Amino acid sequence: MTVADMVKITSGKILLGEEHQDLEISSAFCSDLMSDVLAFVNEETVLITGLMNPHVIRTSEMLDLKCILFVRGKQPSQEILEAAEEMGMVVLSTGHSAFTTCGLLYAAGLRGIAIRTQEAQ
Amino acid sequence: MEGLIHEEYYVNKGDYVTAGSASADMKRKLRQLGVSALILRRLAVASYEVELNLVIHSLGGKLIFDVDSEGVTLISEDRGPGIPDIEMAMKEGFSTANDEARSLGFGAGMGLPNMKRNADEFDIQSKVGVGTTITMRFLLK
């Protein structure tokens, strides 16, 4: 699905990167733990999170993530938006909870990334 | 082989605001050298993890990057306090991070295992009261 589809499905809005509405999103990862984002995300994906600090952007920068969806109606600070803009990221926001957001996107066909754990290795 | 790039970054204990800036800077430099996106991502993730560890756990230390024609060596050296049980620290989910680190979304006990997973070579030496040295090697091909 595209960024524009995600916005429509989650009744969200585009805070940054309006020009990238056609960007294709192939998978998703939802977490407020950046430790887990760093450990599990190994492909291009949308990051769905309710965590609101500059390390969300920095974590995304390290992983080359292009799209972040903030849940629970939170408004990222100017500092966060500026950092994201510098990275050329798309930043979205929805008033839904993380659970509902993921449910809506899953029902519309978006899938999670594959998880590798230490035990499975 | 003479090194292409040698960079050292000092990282202070508790400096949560700038944590990751050394890794971000190094990532940009390596991208300019033409390092592939996949290797760049692995290196950046491991570097960010070890930089965060210096901020969260150490008394302060430094990151040393050495780039040669075949790869990148990343060394993290700190001034203590040292890790009493390295085997335990290497387990996913084991963490001694404080509330400040956790409030920023870190301290889930994924850092060291994630470094090991992303690096081609990984070595950790630690002595309580002295410090910890982590050496990682990333091959460019």
CSV table of N, CA, C and O in Angstrom, one decimal, chain B residues 3-4 8 10 14-15 18 22 25 37 42 46 48-49 66-67 69 75 81 90 92 103 106-107 114 120 141:
chain,number,residue,atom,x,y,z
B,3,GLY,N,45.2,3.5,6.3
B,3,GLY,CA,43.8,3.7,6.6
B,3,GLY,C,43.3,4.8,5.7
B,3,GLY,O,43.9,5.8,5.4
B,4,LEU,N,42.0,4.7,5.3
B,4,LEU,CA,41.4,5.7,4.5
B,4,LEU,C,40.8,6.8,5.4
B,4,LEU,O,40.9,8.0,5.1
B,8,GLU,N,37.9,9.6,15.7
B,8,GLU,CA,37.6,9.3,17.1
B,8,GLU,C,36.6,10.3,17.7
B,8,GLU,O,36.6,11.4,17.4
B,10,TYR,N,34.5,11.3,21.3
B,10,TYR,CA,34.4,11.1,22.7
B,10,TYR,C,32.9,11.1,23.1
B,10,TYR,O,32.1,11.9,22.5
B,14,GLY,N,25.8,9.8,30.3
B,14,GLY,CA,24.5,10.5,30.6
B,14,GLY,C,24.1,11.5,29.5
B,14,GLY,O,23.2,12.3,29.7
B,15,ASP,N,24.9,11.6,28.4
B,15,ASP,CA,24.6,12.6,27.4
B,15,ASP,C,23.5,12.1,26.4
B,15,ASP,O,23.8,11.8,25.3
B,18,THR,N,22.6,14.0,22.8
B,18,THR,CA,23.4,13.9,21.6
B,18,THR,C,23.8,12.5,21.3
B,18,THR,O,24.4,12.2,20.3
B,22,ALA,N,27.6,10.7,16.9
B,22,ALA,CA,28.9,10.1,16.3
B,22,ALA,C,28.5,9.1,15.3
B,22,ALA,O,29.1,9.1,14.2
B,25,ASP,N,27.2,10.8,12.1
B,25,ASP,CA,28.3,11.4,11.4
B,25,ASP,C,29.1,10.4,10.6
B,25,ASP,O,29.4,10.6,9.5
B,37,ALA,N,24.5,0.2,1.0
B,37,ALA,CA,23.5,0.6,1.9
B,37,ALA,C,23.3,-0.5,3.0
B,37,ALA,O,23.1,-0.2,4.2
B,42,ARG,N,24.0,-2.0,8.8
B,42,ARG,CA,24.5,-2.9,9.8
B,42,ARG,C,25.5,-2.2,10.7
B,42,ARG,O,25.5,-2.3,11.9
B,46,ALA,N,24.9,-1.1,14.8
B,46,ALA,CA,25.9,-1.6,15.8
B,46,ALA,C,26.6,-0.4,16.5
B,46,ALA,O,26.8,-0.4,17.7
B,48,TYR,N,25.4,2.7,16.7
B,48,TYR,CA,24.4,3.5,17.6
B,48,TYR,C,24.2,2.7,18.9
B,48,TYR,O,24.1,3.3,19.9
B,49,GLU,N,24.1,1.4,18.8
B,49,GLU,CA,23.9,0.6,20.0
B,49,GLU,C,25.1,0.8,21.0
B,49,GLU,O,24.9,0.9,22.2
B,66,ASP,N,38.2,3.0,12.1
B,66,ASP,CA,39.3,2.9,11.2
B,66,ASP,C,38.8,2.2,9.9
B,66,ASP,O,38.3,1.1,10.0
B,67,VAL,N,38.9,2.9,8.8
B,67,VAL,CA,38.4,2.4,7.6
B,67,VAL,C,39.7,2.0,6.7
B,67,VAL,O,40.6,2.9,6.5
B,69,SER,N,40.8,-0.6,3.1
B,69,SER,CA,40.2,-0.9,1.8
B,69,SER,C,39.3,-2.1,1.9
B,69,SER,O,38.5,-2.3,1.0
B,75,ILE,N,36.0,0.4,17.4
B,75,ILE,CA,36.4,0.1,18.8
B,75,ILE,C,35.7,1.0,19.7
B,75,ILE,O,35.8,2.3,19.5
B,81,PRO,N,32.2,1.3,34.4
B,81,PRO,CA,32.6,0.5,35.5
B,81,PRO,C,33.0,-1.0,35.2
B,81,PRO,O,33.5,-1.7,36.1
B,90,MET,N,25.3,-10.7,27.4
B,90,MET,CA,25.1,-11.0,26.0
B,90,MET,C,23.7,-11.6,25.7
B,90,MET,O,23.4,-11.8,24.5
B,92,GLU,N,19.8,-11.8,25.2
B,92,GLU,CA,18.7,-10.9,24.8
B,92,GLU,C,17.7,-10.7,25.9
B,92,GLU,O,17.3,-11.7,26.5
B,103,SER,N,12.9,5.4,29.4
B,103,SER,CA,11.9,6.3,28.9
B,103,SER,C,12.1,6.8,27.5
B,103,SER,O,11.2,7.3,26.8
B,106,PHE,N,15.0,2.8,25.2
B,106,PHE,CA,16.1,1.9,25.1
B,106,PHE,C,16.2,1.0,26.4
B,106,PHE,O,15.3,1.1,27.2
B,107,GLY,N,17.2,0.2,26.5
B,107,GLY,CA,17.4,-0.6,27.7
B,107,GLY,C,16.5,-1.8,27.7
B,107,GLY,O,16.0,-2.3,28.7
B,114,ASN,N,22.7,-7.5,19.6
B,114,ASN,CA,22.4,-6.9,18.3
B,114,ASN,C,23.7,-6.4,17.6
B,114,ASN,O,23.9,-6.5,16.4
B,120,ASP,N,30.7,-8.5,11.5
B,120,ASP,CA,31.3,-9.7,10.9
B,120,ASP,C,32.2,-10.4,12.0
B,120,ASP,O,32.3,-11.6,12.0
B,141,LYS,N,33.0,-6.2,1.6
B,141,LYS,CA,32.5,-7.1,0.6
B,141,LYS,C,32.1,-8.5,1.1
B,141,LYS,O,32.6,-8.9,2.1
